[in-house]
């Protein structure tokens, strides 16, 4: 999972304009977005983690860290502003501390136990700055200095603030303010001469001097290729140079001549496993010291291990079933020199100084070898002092048949004494894979003292507390510096005290001409217009039938003005659809919504299952791994797989859940003994012969008039089943009838058993019979909603 950390310069100098018409900060924001689009083309980018750090004072410089999502990253990127100092050293230290926050907790560095290349967290830091002078509160320094007094726990275990899987790249913007010449030369982008260039080279990265937009795009494409999984190692030559390979006699090179391939600071690629996607390895790179059980502390290690290679040609050694690790070297002068020798069947052994118990150079732990096709150079990591171990293991399987004699055991014991103790565990695992067990005793320790082990555990706990503290502080705004408050002694009258306040109010609402010169909109930020009639509710712009007749013309004018937006009024009408519309970029950002919500109260019953804040359904509960939704209650009964008209009409109505707003119209728990059914196909004469007389009610559906039989008992009994009622369509009601209908609905919605008020309002209904029945049916339907 590569980590891409963008360190953006937010100093005041980033506000200067370029020949493109935009500021340096705008160019930096666009560069980040272009990089992310280019990176998204690679399928491996699905596991990328993006972080954003600025030049603000810590901890406010961390805008997006370990817990922030992609939407937060983009929002913070767009809201960056350039105002501050060029504190590059402090910002770099903040970025490195952010990356190293969890390393001590996870034990990825494996202090004192060897360096495992397959334990890595590849990180690429991309700094975008204008390359101006470094500034901080105490002055203008000439060199880049990273503060070493870091409060991060465990930082004293490594000499440098970075690690071997973290590389720094810098895009130094040198875009001029005037137009660039048309004759732009294409080629490699040169490095910049600013103070950050040396820091980039130390970490294994580089800087780019960007002068045009085309060069910036070229640098971004190059940076996308730099996102590789690997670690940086210092390769240094030891001993004499190899003899020259050519047509003439071999001649040794002079030892004092330094060639570029003698010392290389390059990356080795650690490829992930194709099946699991995680790098897999067996053997560590030795430490530069011999572990001592009596030592109370660990010596600090350098970020990049120094691996020395001997130019003596040796044959590569390998036996069956013994695992080894193979890493490809990044192209460098060293790889070019090895490939030019065209000796794919020979290798050069590699060492680590002071790794052995007696020898200063130590014993070989692997070798450098060109591939058989001469396309790359690989680093093979083997067990420590493998030239002694491999013949012993070969004799164990081929000669002794896994039954070693005393002489072999003595030789094996002598080998174990010269091997660092932290190789015991991987060697025991490798022998188990080969089928040889019980060769190494279980009492073999790791070589660290008890005080060192307890100190590492204490540092891990401190790092966990520091991680929690920093994660909580991310996103907090820096406190504003208290300035001098100046009282405004303006002699102008307030807006509310002006004589032409009504004219100004009409201009704001769009009913009159707007005079922008006379209005100070910042005077009343939360100013609201109150209504004298409290019963008057805001009207929606879509239903014209709820508007009284006397207000139709005024409402029509407001609707036309709000739709066409012809006037320059400041108050815009909003309907229900507009209130629930949000931009597409903000859809799904449920985390921001949770931040605005107040903290929930504790549960009354602690034994109840806790609610899960799941997007889309915040009321979903954790019922011991079994998610139950309200929709499951509808399908709890037996399923009817038949389709078409075979489904009973009454079954669909009984499946629906009804919620009564008023206790007055709640249905009883026991159903009635007899049920009245609606018969739509019988004639009125046949209906009158039944036990319960039915009265025909005309209903208009489209242009056809049909007769539906509605029982009289349904109109009189409030507990009747409303499913038997059919909808009655009547002409739009006039003003008085519409007001009466709203009063009936209001009384029905009130809790309680105040029947007299509802019945009194229904007795005031005037008009034909179908209108009276419409009011009764409308009240019943409103009660069972």
XYZ file of C-alpha atoms in Angstrom:
785
model
C 0.000 0.000 0.000
C 2.070 2.991 -1.184
C 1.695 6.241 0.743
C 1.713 9.441 -1.317
C 2.306 12.492 0.866
C 2.003 15.907 -0.754
C 3.893 18.692 1.019
C 2.656 22.017 -0.370
C 4.321 25.356 0.196
C 1.716 27.735 1.649
C 4.039 30.686 2.224
C 3.001 34.150 1.082
C 5.377 33.984 -1.893
C 3.157 31.336 -3.481
C 0.658 34.103 -4.317
C 2.823 35.477 -7.124
C 1.402 35.205 -10.624
C 2.841 33.130 -13.461
C 2.638 33.663 -17.198
C -0.409 31.357 -17.158
C -2.383 33.965 -15.212
C -2.641 31.797 -12.094
C -0.712 31.839 -8.844
C 1.952 29.346 -7.836
C -0.466 27.866 -5.312
C -3.048 27.269 -8.042
C -0.376 25.570 -10.156
C 0.534 23.368 -7.179
C -3.104 22.369 -6.611
C -3.528 21.520 -10.279
C -0.317 19.484 -10.240
C -1.660 17.344 -7.393
C -4.914 16.668 -9.249
C -3.068 15.797 -12.485
C -0.768 13.429 -10.597
C -3.723 11.623 -9.053
C -5.369 11.209 -12.456
C -2.171 9.817 -13.969
C -1.681 7.492 -11.028
C -5.270 6.210 -11.300
C -4.392 4.588 -14.641
C -2.329 1.959 -12.819
C -4.450 -0.842 -11.285
C -2.046 -0.921 -8.333
C -3.268 2.548 -7.309
C -6.365 1.096 -5.637
C -4.428 0.639 -2.429
C -2.828 4.093 -2.395
C -3.126 6.317 0.664
C -3.003 10.095 0.195
C -1.837 12.597 2.816
C -1.616 16.393 2.723
C 0.799 18.535 4.763
C 1.405 22.289 4.494
C 3.913 24.767 5.907
C 1.627 25.735 8.796
C 2.870 25.342 12.348
C 2.481 21.812 13.736
C 0.086 20.165 14.307
C -2.071 22.431 12.125
C 0.056 21.690 9.077
C -1.386 18.166 8.753
C -4.539 18.609 6.665
C -5.154 14.938 5.786
C -3.431 12.084 7.600
C -4.134 8.446 8.402
C -7.875 8.637 9.151
C -9.088 11.163 6.573
C -10.837 9.936 3.446
C -10.381 10.999 -0.158
C -13.193 13.576 0.005
C -11.546 15.305 2.967
C -8.208 15.323 1.138
C -9.718 17.034 -1.914
C -11.691 19.521 0.180
C -8.621 20.556 2.178
C -6.587 20.819 -1.029
C -9.071 23.214 -2.611
C -9.283 25.380 0.520
C -5.524 25.951 0.916
C -4.412 29.574 1.128
C -0.914 31.028 0.877
C -0.162 33.141 3.952
C 2.835 32.400 6.111
C 6.577 31.748 6.180
C 8.724 29.277 4.227
C 9.346 26.896 7.131
C 10.494 24.018 4.943
C 12.583 22.306 7.617
C 9.758 22.105 10.163
C 7.295 20.998 7.483
C 9.590 18.176 6.356
C 10.031 17.023 9.931
C 6.253 17.038 10.388
C 5.836 14.954 7.221
C 8.432 12.387 8.320
C 6.948 12.153 11.818
C 3.510 11.587 10.312
C 4.827 8.713 8.209
C 6.749 7.212 11.143
C 3.803 7.445 13.509
C 2.818 3.773 13.431
C 6.130 2.123 12.579
C 7.145 1.490 16.178
C 3.689 0.148 16.990
C 3.740 -2.378 14.143
C 7.437 -3.253 14.626
C 8.117 -2.796 10.927
C 11.666 -1.520 11.541
C 12.614 -4.577 13.630
C 15.292 -2.747 15.638
C 18.255 -4.940 16.604
C 16.907 -7.953 14.703
C 18.133 -7.248 11.185
C 16.557 -5.261 8.379
C 13.823 -7.061 6.510
C 13.271 -5.569 3.022
C 9.904 -7.330 2.811
C 8.735 -5.417 5.910
C 8.157 -2.035 4.274
C 5.691 0.803 3.918
C 6.743 2.485 0.646
C 6.230 6.238 0.865
C 6.796 9.005 -1.669
C 6.895 12.600 -0.445
C 6.208 15.114 -3.224
C 7.091 18.669 -2.220
C 5.830 21.538 -4.373
C 7.479 24.880 -3.585
C 8.642 28.040 -5.323
C 12.257 27.645 -4.143
C 12.497 31.067 -2.485
C 14.527 31.868 0.605
C 13.814 29.861 3.732
C 12.219 31.937 6.459
C 11.054 31.362 10.000
C 10.223 33.452 13.029
C 13.873 33.922 14.049
C 15.346 34.940 10.702
C 16.356 33.857 7.207
C 18.638 30.767 7.252
C 20.972 29.930 4.412
C 20.738 26.129 4.720
C 17.965 23.658 5.257
C 17.891 22.273 8.803
C 15.413 19.756 10.119
C 14.762 20.127 13.864
C 16.163 17.086 15.667
C 14.350 17.576 18.972
C 11.313 15.569 17.926
C 8.804 14.460 20.562
C 8.031 11.299 18.569
C 8.800 8.215 20.626
C 11.585 6.004 19.286
C 13.077 8.676 17.012
C 16.446 8.263 18.740
C 16.781 4.719 17.389
C 17.493 6.064 13.864
C 20.048 8.741 13.084
C 17.994 10.354 10.311
C 14.342 11.463 10.500
C 13.402 9.325 7.475
C 13.489 5.566 6.807
C 14.844 3.471 3.942
C 11.433 3.053 2.258
C 10.691 6.819 2.186
C 11.874 8.999 -0.711
C 11.591 12.742 -1.189
C 10.936 14.416 -4.546
C 10.617 18.161 -5.055
C 8.894 20.151 -7.797
C 10.506 23.595 -7.611
C 8.311 26.008 -9.564
C 10.364 28.511 -11.552
C 7.600 29.656 -13.909
C 8.205 33.268 -14.990
C 5.614 35.978 -14.851
C 6.094 36.951 -18.498
C 5.349 34.828 -21.552
C 7.835 32.071 -22.333
C 9.562 31.831 -25.728
C 8.058 29.480 -28.283
C 11.319 27.612 -28.828
C 10.995 25.296 -25.856
C 13.539 22.506 -25.755
C 12.369 19.053 -24.763
C 14.522 16.662 -22.817
C 15.325 15.695 -19.271
C 14.289 18.209 -16.630
C 17.340 19.503 -14.739
C 17.646 19.463 -10.981
C 17.109 22.642 -9.024
C 19.765 24.521 -7.102
C 17.648 25.224 -4.033
C 18.271 23.923 -0.505
C 15.866 21.008 -0.857
C 17.840 19.315 -3.643
C 20.446 17.836 -1.325
C 17.735 16.539 0.995
C 16.054 14.786 -1.924
C 19.277 13.091 -2.993
C 19.944 11.854 0.545
C 16.614 10.025 0.646
C 17.048 8.499 -2.793
C 14.894 11.006 -4.676
C 15.611 14.094 -6.736
C 14.369 17.612 -7.471
C 12.954 19.083 -10.684
C 13.424 22.661 -11.886
C 10.059 23.424 -13.511
C 10.018 26.424 -15.855
C 6.986 25.793 -18.079
C 3.671 23.988 -17.900
C 4.934 21.372 -20.348
C 7.890 20.632 -18.113
C 5.537 20.296 -15.159
C 3.467 17.666 -16.985
C 6.658 15.845 -17.942
C 7.786 15.817 -14.303
C 4.425 14.490 -13.119
C 4.576 11.607 -15.576
C 8.082 10.841 -14.337
C 6.949 10.922 -10.705
C 4.154 8.462 -11.409
C 6.800 6.004 -12.595
C 8.764 6.576 -9.381
C 5.992 5.133 -7.222
C 7.605 1.732 -6.705
C 7.686 -0.704 -3.818
C 11.261 -0.907 -2.582
C 13.955 0.234 -0.148
C 17.064 2.395 -0.643
C 20.505 0.845 0.032
C 24.006 2.308 -0.122
C 26.220 0.033 -2.243
C 29.936 0.614 -1.750
C 32.893 -1.247 -3.235
C 35.436 -2.957 -0.992
C 38.790 -4.301 -2.135
C 40.440 -3.886 -5.530
C 38.625 -3.315 -8.807
C 37.966 -6.290 -11.053
C 40.199 -6.908 -14.068
C 39.047 -5.288 -17.282
C 37.244 -7.513 -19.737
C 38.361 -6.904 -23.322
C 40.446 -8.088 -26.229
C 43.756 -7.220 -24.558
C 45.391 -8.587 -21.466
C 43.536 -8.056 -18.214
C 44.804 -5.015 -16.385
C 43.820 -4.088 -12.862
C 42.450 -0.644 -12.240
C 44.258 1.747 -9.965
C 42.743 1.684 -6.466
C 42.850 5.449 -6.054
C 40.660 6.102 -9.077
C 37.036 6.586 -7.965
C 34.445 5.569 -10.487
C 30.695 6.392 -10.287
C 29.864 2.726 -9.759
C 32.060 2.511 -6.649
C 29.355 4.101 -4.494
C 25.685 4.073 -5.467
C 22.673 5.197 -3.473
C 19.816 3.398 -5.196
C 16.600 1.484 -4.728
C 16.041 -2.263 -4.761
C 12.579 -3.267 -5.937
C 10.580 -5.395 -3.494
C 7.892 -6.992 -5.631
C 4.659 -8.108 -3.951
C 3.419 -11.652 -4.224
C 1.091 -12.154 -7.183
C -1.414 -14.155 -5.124
C -1.519 -12.220 -1.859
C -0.296 -8.800 -3.018
C 2.081 -8.642 -0.028
C 5.892 -8.979 -0.322
C 7.232 -12.274 0.991
C 10.820 -12.869 2.138
C 12.921 -15.076 4.367
C 16.306 -13.540 5.219
C 17.163 -10.144 6.747
C 20.047 -7.859 5.899
C 22.479 -8.026 8.844
C 22.863 -5.244 11.379
C 26.099 -3.263 11.527
C 26.813 -4.492 15.086
C 26.974 -7.791 16.939
C 24.088 -8.155 19.455
C 25.214 -8.289 23.061
C 22.948 -9.611 25.800
C 24.691 -7.426 28.366
C 24.139 -4.173 26.434
C 21.489 -1.973 28.112
C 20.624 -0.103 24.895
C 20.746 -0.349 21.115
C 23.164 1.734 19.028
C 21.306 4.057 16.624
C 21.178 2.755 13.082
C 21.457 4.714 9.870
C 18.362 4.979 7.717
C 20.018 3.285 4.719
C 22.180 0.213 5.318
C 25.691 0.267 3.844
C 26.166 -2.918 1.810
C 29.722 -3.496 0.590
C 30.398 -5.663 -2.443
C 33.616 -7.420 -3.341
C 34.665 -7.473 -6.999
C 36.077 -11.001 -6.769
C 34.244 -13.276 -9.200
C 32.555 -16.207 -7.451
C 30.180 -18.892 -8.573
C 26.611 -18.460 -7.319
C 25.720 -21.086 -4.743
C 22.265 -22.534 -4.228
C 20.871 -25.902 -3.113
C 17.492 -27.516 -3.528
C 14.621 -26.458 -1.263
C 16.648 -23.754 0.496
C 14.719 -20.484 0.203
C 16.435 -17.290 -0.927
C 15.303 -13.730 -1.633
C 15.806 -12.017 -4.979
C 15.594 -8.238 -5.424
C 16.129 -6.252 -8.614
C 18.381 -3.175 -8.475
C 17.290 0.187 -9.804
C 19.301 1.221 -12.914
C 22.497 2.931 -11.803
C 26.189 3.172 -12.805
C 26.769 -0.008 -10.791
C 24.207 -2.028 -12.719
C 25.477 -0.612 -16.002
C 29.059 -1.628 -15.145
C 28.049 -5.174 -14.167
C 25.980 -5.654 -17.315
C 28.791 -4.396 -19.526
C 31.062 -7.146 -18.187
C 28.664 -9.717 -19.695
C 29.340 -12.352 -17.054
C 25.886 -13.693 -16.134
C 27.345 -16.844 -14.553
C 29.574 -15.050 -12.022
C 28.600 -13.058 -8.939
C 30.036 -10.581 -6.417
C 29.545 -11.266 -2.715
C 28.037 -8.609 -0.431
C 28.895 -7.830 3.222
C 27.906 -5.523 6.090
C 30.658 -4.036 8.235
C 30.852 -5.180 11.888
C 28.056 -7.710 11.382
C 30.212 -10.637 12.433
C 31.554 -11.563 15.827
C 35.254 -11.484 14.967
C 35.860 -10.083 11.489
C 35.392 -6.343 10.840
C 34.001 -6.855 7.352
C 31.769 -9.687 8.432
C 30.719 -12.741 6.480
C 28.851 -12.670 3.146
C 25.070 -12.795 3.288
C 24.365 -12.796 -0.478
C 25.681 -11.697 -3.841
C 25.109 -9.410 -6.831
C 24.517 -11.172 -10.124
C 23.448 -10.139 -13.599
C 20.436 -11.880 -15.076
C 21.003 -14.526 -17.717
C 19.490 -12.233 -20.365
C 21.728 -9.317 -19.235
C 18.726 -7.025 -18.738
C 19.057 -6.274 -15.004
C 21.152 -6.925 -11.908
C 19.689 -8.792 -8.925
C 20.607 -8.890 -5.266
C 20.333 -12.402 -3.831
C 19.950 -12.477 -0.030
C 20.975 -15.792 1.525
C 21.600 -17.050 5.081
C 24.473 -15.384 6.888
C 27.837 -16.903 5.882
C 26.109 -19.057 3.287
C 29.416 -20.450 1.810
C 29.803 -22.465 5.042
C 26.155 -23.361 5.617
C 25.220 -24.577 2.142
C 27.849 -27.388 1.942
C 26.806 -28.572 5.412
C 23.152 -28.739 4.402
C 24.053 -30.452 1.132
C 25.907 -33.171 3.050
C 23.033 -33.478 5.496
C 20.549 -34.414 2.781
C 22.732 -36.261 0.275
C 25.350 -37.983 2.452
C 23.869 -38.377 5.919
C 20.223 -38.702 4.828
C 19.007 -36.452 7.678
C 20.953 -38.566 10.220
C 24.088 -36.501 10.899
C 27.078 -37.871 12.753
C 29.040 -36.208 15.545
C 31.514 -34.499 13.219
C 28.760 -32.856 11.220
C 27.036 -31.675 14.390
C 30.239 -30.113 15.676
C 30.762 -28.276 12.396
C 27.156 -27.089 12.483
C 27.536 -25.872 16.061
C 30.639 -23.931 15.104
C 28.693 -22.276 12.282
C 25.875 -21.261 14.613
C 28.347 -19.499 16.907
C 29.515 -17.264 14.054
C 25.965 -16.420 12.944
C 24.089 -13.429 14.494
C 21.372 -14.643 16.895
C 18.551 -12.996 14.938
C 19.192 -15.471 12.070
C 18.140 -18.414 14.284
C 14.418 -17.953 13.716
C 14.490 -17.700 9.864
C 17.017 -20.567 9.663
C 14.857 -22.775 11.860
C 11.870 -21.994 9.648
C 13.856 -22.758 6.479
C 15.081 -26.115 7.882
C 11.515 -27.022 8.785
C 10.463 -26.311 5.203
C 13.299 -28.529 3.944
C 12.280 -31.382 6.236
C 15.109 -31.112 8.784
C 13.857 -30.410 12.296
C 15.398 -30.323 15.779
C 18.741 -29.089 14.482
C 18.457 -25.770 16.356
C 17.403 -25.772 20.002
C 14.323 -23.826 21.005
C 16.273 -22.112 23.783
C 18.185 -19.985 21.310
C 17.340 -16.363 22.070
C 17.323 -13.284 19.858
C 20.460 -11.821 21.433
C 18.805 -8.745 23.005
C 18.896 -8.032 26.718
C 15.804 -7.830 28.872
C 16.243 -4.086 29.374
C 16.317 -3.494 25.608
C 13.189 -5.597 25.022
C 11.272 -3.830 27.814
C 12.436 -0.437 26.505
C 11.133 -1.247 23.018
C 7.765 -2.272 24.469
C 7.586 0.977 26.443
C 8.392 2.982 23.335
C 5.631 1.156 21.453
C 3.087 2.158 24.095
C 4.266 5.777 24.001
C 4.042 5.776 20.202
C 0.454 4.536 20.434
C -0.490 7.428 22.720
C 1.289 9.918 20.469
C -0.492 8.469 17.435
C -3.905 8.876 19.052
C -3.097 12.451 20.066
C -1.948 13.459 16.593
C -4.873 11.790 14.845
C -7.322 13.734 17.012
C -5.524 17.031 16.334
C -5.780 16.662 12.538
C -8.393 18.980 11.076
C -8.342 21.555 13.855
C -7.942 25.164 12.777
C -5.098 27.278 14.044
C -6.183 29.849 16.640
C -6.465 33.362 15.312
C -4.048 35.886 16.736
C -5.906 38.494 18.825
C -5.633 41.821 17.071
C -6.555 45.365 18.038
C -10.300 45.899 17.774
C -11.242 49.264 16.307
C -14.763 50.541 16.968
C -16.594 51.862 13.963
C -17.820 55.401 14.663
C -19.981 55.601 11.594
C -22.630 58.307 11.763
C -24.936 56.635 9.278
C -28.257 55.353 10.526
C -28.996 51.707 10.824
C -30.889 50.018 8.043
C -33.926 49.456 10.245
C -34.081 53.138 11.287
C -34.177 54.560 7.791
C -37.353 56.179 6.542
C -37.226 54.340 3.236
C -36.978 50.958 4.934
C -40.075 49.632 3.137
C -38.690 50.583 -0.254
C -35.399 48.885 0.582
C -37.255 45.781 1.730
C -39.225 45.660 -1.524
C -35.965 45.882 -3.446
C -34.502 42.953 -1.480
C -37.578 40.771 -2.092
C -37.742 41.724 -5.774
C -40.964 43.713 -5.620
C -39.223 46.978 -6.441
C -35.983 48.403 -7.819
C -32.873 47.341 -5.909
C -30.433 50.042 -4.765
C -27.183 48.270 -3.969
C -25.331 51.472 -3.080
C -27.478 52.267 -0.068
C -27.506 48.788 1.495
C -24.864 47.335 3.812
C -25.491 43.605 3.619
C -23.030 42.789 6.431
C -24.931 44.833 8.990
C -27.419 42.097 9.865
C -25.934 38.693 9.088
C -28.797 36.705 10.628
C -31.587 39.149 9.776
C -35.001 37.501 9.284
C -38.373 38.905 8.310
C -41.139 38.005 10.781
C -44.842 37.537 9.905
C -47.632 39.042 11.977
C -50.018 36.186 11.233
C -48.547 33.144 12.958
C -51.090 30.787 11.334
C -49.832 31.686 7.881
C -47.504 28.997 6.571
C -44.992 29.337 3.733
C -46.480 28.309 0.436
C -44.811 25.815 -1.862
C -44.307 26.943 -5.436
C -45.711 23.808 -7.050
C -49.273 23.447 -5.710
C -51.391 26.413 -6.773
C -54.611 24.963 -5.312
C -53.536 25.761 -1.736
C -53.292 29.490 -2.514
C -56.324 31.649 -1.703
C -58.027 33.226 -4.691
C -57.223 36.770 -3.613
C -53.472 35.972 -3.548
C -53.216 34.179 -6.898
C -51.902 37.126 -8.905
C -49.252 38.026 -6.330
C -48.177 34.432 -5.988
C -48.017 34.010 -9.761
C -45.731 37.035 -10.004
C -43.391 35.590 -7.378
C -43.363 32.202 -9.077
C -42.528 33.730 -12.460
C -39.787 35.876 -10.921
C -38.295 32.908 -9.081
C -38.406 30.672 -12.165
C -37.011 33.101 -14.710
C -34.769 34.988 -12.223
C -35.401 38.213 -14.101
C -35.023 40.491 -11.087
C -31.895 41.131 -9.060
C -33.510 40.329 -5.744
C -31.437 38.828 -2.960
C -34.056 36.408 -1.607
C -34.670 33.368 -3.798
C -37.690 31.149 -3.422
C -36.976 27.525 -2.652
C -39.292 24.589 -3.073
C -38.979 21.188 -1.381
C -36.980 19.666 -4.249
C -34.456 22.507 -4.141
C -33.913 22.112 -0.403
C -33.029 18.437 -0.858
C -30.655 19.018 -3.783
C -26.911 18.976 -3.152
C -23.949 19.030 -5.552
C -22.731 15.707 -6.882
C -19.275 16.293 -5.400
C -20.797 16.338 -1.874
C -23.003 13.263 -2.257
C -21.958 10.394 -0.051
C -19.862 12.528 2.302
C -21.547 11.107 5.373
C -18.529 11.732 7.618
C -18.959 15.510 7.316
C -22.619 15.127 8.267
C -21.683 13.141 11.369
C -19.263 15.867 12.460
C -22.087 18.438 12.526
C -24.380 16.218 14.581
C -24.395 16.713 18.360
C -22.941 14.005 20.522
C -25.570 11.304 21.136
C -26.952 10.655 24.594
C -26.153 7.450 26.379
C -28.531 4.542 26.033
C -31.097 4.103 28.806
C -30.636 0.366 28.781
C -26.935 -0.540 28.365
C -27.888 -4.112 27.446
C -29.509 -2.960 24.220
C -27.436 -3.474 21.049
C -25.489 -0.411 19.995
C -26.533 1.491 16.929
C -24.243 1.437 13.925
C -23.557 4.671 12.045
C -23.956 3.018 8.662
C -24.436 5.196 5.627
C -27.968 5.148 4.277
C -29.565 3.758 7.432
C -28.325 5.355 10.680
C -30.917 3.356 12.671
C -29.481 -0.054 11.770
C -28.530 -2.012 14.876
C -25.848 -4.593 15.523
C -27.859 -7.631 16.520
C -24.936 -10.012 17.017
C -23.944 -10.123 13.376
C -27.522 -10.427 12.096
C -28.831 -7.369 10.260
C -32.646 -7.041 10.341
C -34.367 -4.332 8.393
C -37.985 -3.208 8.552
C -38.572 -4.629 5.094
C -37.941 -8.146 6.432
C -41.217 -8.039 8.321
C -43.164 -7.883 5.060
C -41.697 -11.116 3.717
C -41.776 -13.031 6.993
C -44.876 -14.951 5.982
C -45.232 -17.603 3.270
C -44.339 -16.323 -0.183
C -46.881 -16.577 -2.984
C -44.958 -17.368 -6.159
C -47.970 -16.971 -8.455
C -48.143 -13.948 -10.678
C -50.880 -11.982 -12.313
C -54.460 -11.702 -10.998
C -54.198 -14.775 -8.774
C -53.094 -12.637 -5.823
C -55.902 -11.700 -3.479
C -56.759 -8.029 -3.483
C -57.333 -7.950 0.265
C -53.992 -9.650 1.007
C -52.035 -6.686 -0.335
C -53.913 -4.298 1.914
C -53.384 -6.384 5.034
C -49.639 -6.589 4.405
C -49.265 -2.816 4.669
C -48.331 -1.282 7.987
C -50.583 1.526 9.109
C -49.536 4.181 11.591
C -52.224 6.215 13.260
C -51.441 9.799 14.153
C -54.327 10.008 16.626
C -55.491 7.507 19.257
C -59.048 8.348 18.170
C -58.817 6.390 14.938
C -56.642 3.467 16.002
C -57.950 0.138 14.817
C -58.909 -2.467 17.446
C -56.708 -5.498 17.946
C -59.566 -7.973 17.227
C -61.057 -7.812 13.758
C -64.866 -7.444 13.425
C -66.991 -10.521 12.991
C -68.453 -9.499 9.654
C -66.737 -7.672 6.817
C -68.473 -5.576 4.187
C -67.055 -6.097 0.716
C -67.317 -3.656 -2.156
C -69.053 -5.109 -5.159
C -68.480 -3.071 -8.272
C -70.119 -5.346 -10.816
C -73.631 -5.708 -9.343
C -76.543 -3.475 -10.278
C -78.117 -1.090 -7.794
C -81.251 -3.309 -7.649
C -79.226 -6.343 -6.601
C -77.373 -4.275 -4.060
C -80.563 -3.128 -2.328
C -81.624 -6.755 -1.813
C -78.630 -7.454 0.390
C -78.687 -7.273 4.167
C -76.774 -3.955 4.405
C -78.195 -1.380 2.021
C -75.588 0.354 -0.110
C -75.846 3.810 -1.593
C -74.362 4.508 -5.009
C -71.758 7.270 -5.224
C -70.739 8.704 -8.588
C -67.019 8.688 -9.285
C -65.244 10.256 -12.265
C -62.268 8.360 -13.586
C -60.875 10.125 -16.624
C -63.904 10.798 -18.866
C -66.015 7.777 -17.823
C -68.528 7.946 -14.990
C -68.928 4.716 -12.985
C -71.052 3.805 -9.986
C -69.274 2.468 -6.877
C -71.265 1.083 -3.960
C -70.038 2.368 -0.627
C -71.611 0.985 2.554
C -73.342 3.526 4.717
C -71.779 1.961 7.790
C -68.308 2.913 6.551
C -69.244 6.557 6.589
C -70.634 6.314 10.100
C -68.219 3.881 11.739
C -64.753 5.460 12.330
C -63.255 2.003 12.983
C -64.165 0.680 9.572
C -61.548 -0.592 7.208
C -60.453 2.338 5.026
C -59.344 -0.075 2.304
C -62.986 -0.489 1.370
C -63.342 3.239 0.677
C -62.844 4.321 -2.890
C -61.393 7.691 -3.796
C -63.895 10.429 -4.600
C -62.801 13.039 -7.135
C -64.551 16.392 -6.890
C -63.949 19.809 -8.316
C -61.388 22.053 -6.591
C -62.767 23.541 -3.402
C -63.260 27.262 -2.996
C -61.554 29.371 -0.347
C -63.929 28.683 2.557
C -64.146 24.934 1.882
C -60.356 24.671 1.536
C -59.890 26.474 4.853
C -62.429 24.178 6.490
C -60.643 21.126 5.111
C -57.330 22.323 6.543
C -58.986 22.834 9.964
C -60.426 19.298 9.871
C -57.012 17.857 9.036
C -55.444 19.872 11.847
C -57.971 18.564 14.395
C -57.509 14.967 13.235
C -53.757 15.192 13.671
C -54.035 16.446 17.240
C -53.508 13.708 19.853
C -56.330 12.931 22.232
C -60.022 12.022 22.029
C -61.638 15.372 21.261
C -64.390 14.043 18.971
C -66.659 17.052 19.410
C -64.286 19.399 17.607
C -63.988 17.096 14.582
C -67.720 16.400 14.390
C -68.493 20.100 14.798
C -66.275 20.981 11.869
C -67.801 18.236 9.709
C -71.292 19.599 10.398
C -70.222 22.943 8.950
C -69.587 21.372 5.537
C -71.996 22.772 2.966
C -72.651 21.590 -0.503
C -73.804 18.409 -2.247
C -73.654 14.944 -0.679
C -70.502 13.911 -2.486
C -68.654 16.904 -0.961
C -69.745 15.918 2.547
C -68.691 12.325 1.953
C -65.396 13.586 0.564
C -64.689 15.426 3.838
C -65.511 12.316 5.898
C -63.390 10.042 3.713
C -60.518 12.570 3.703
C -60.589 12.734 7.511
C -60.518 8.931 7.810
C -57.618 8.600 5.403
C -55.698 11.324 7.222
C -56.192 9.498 10.536
C -54.824 6.152 9.314
C -51.682 7.549 7.675
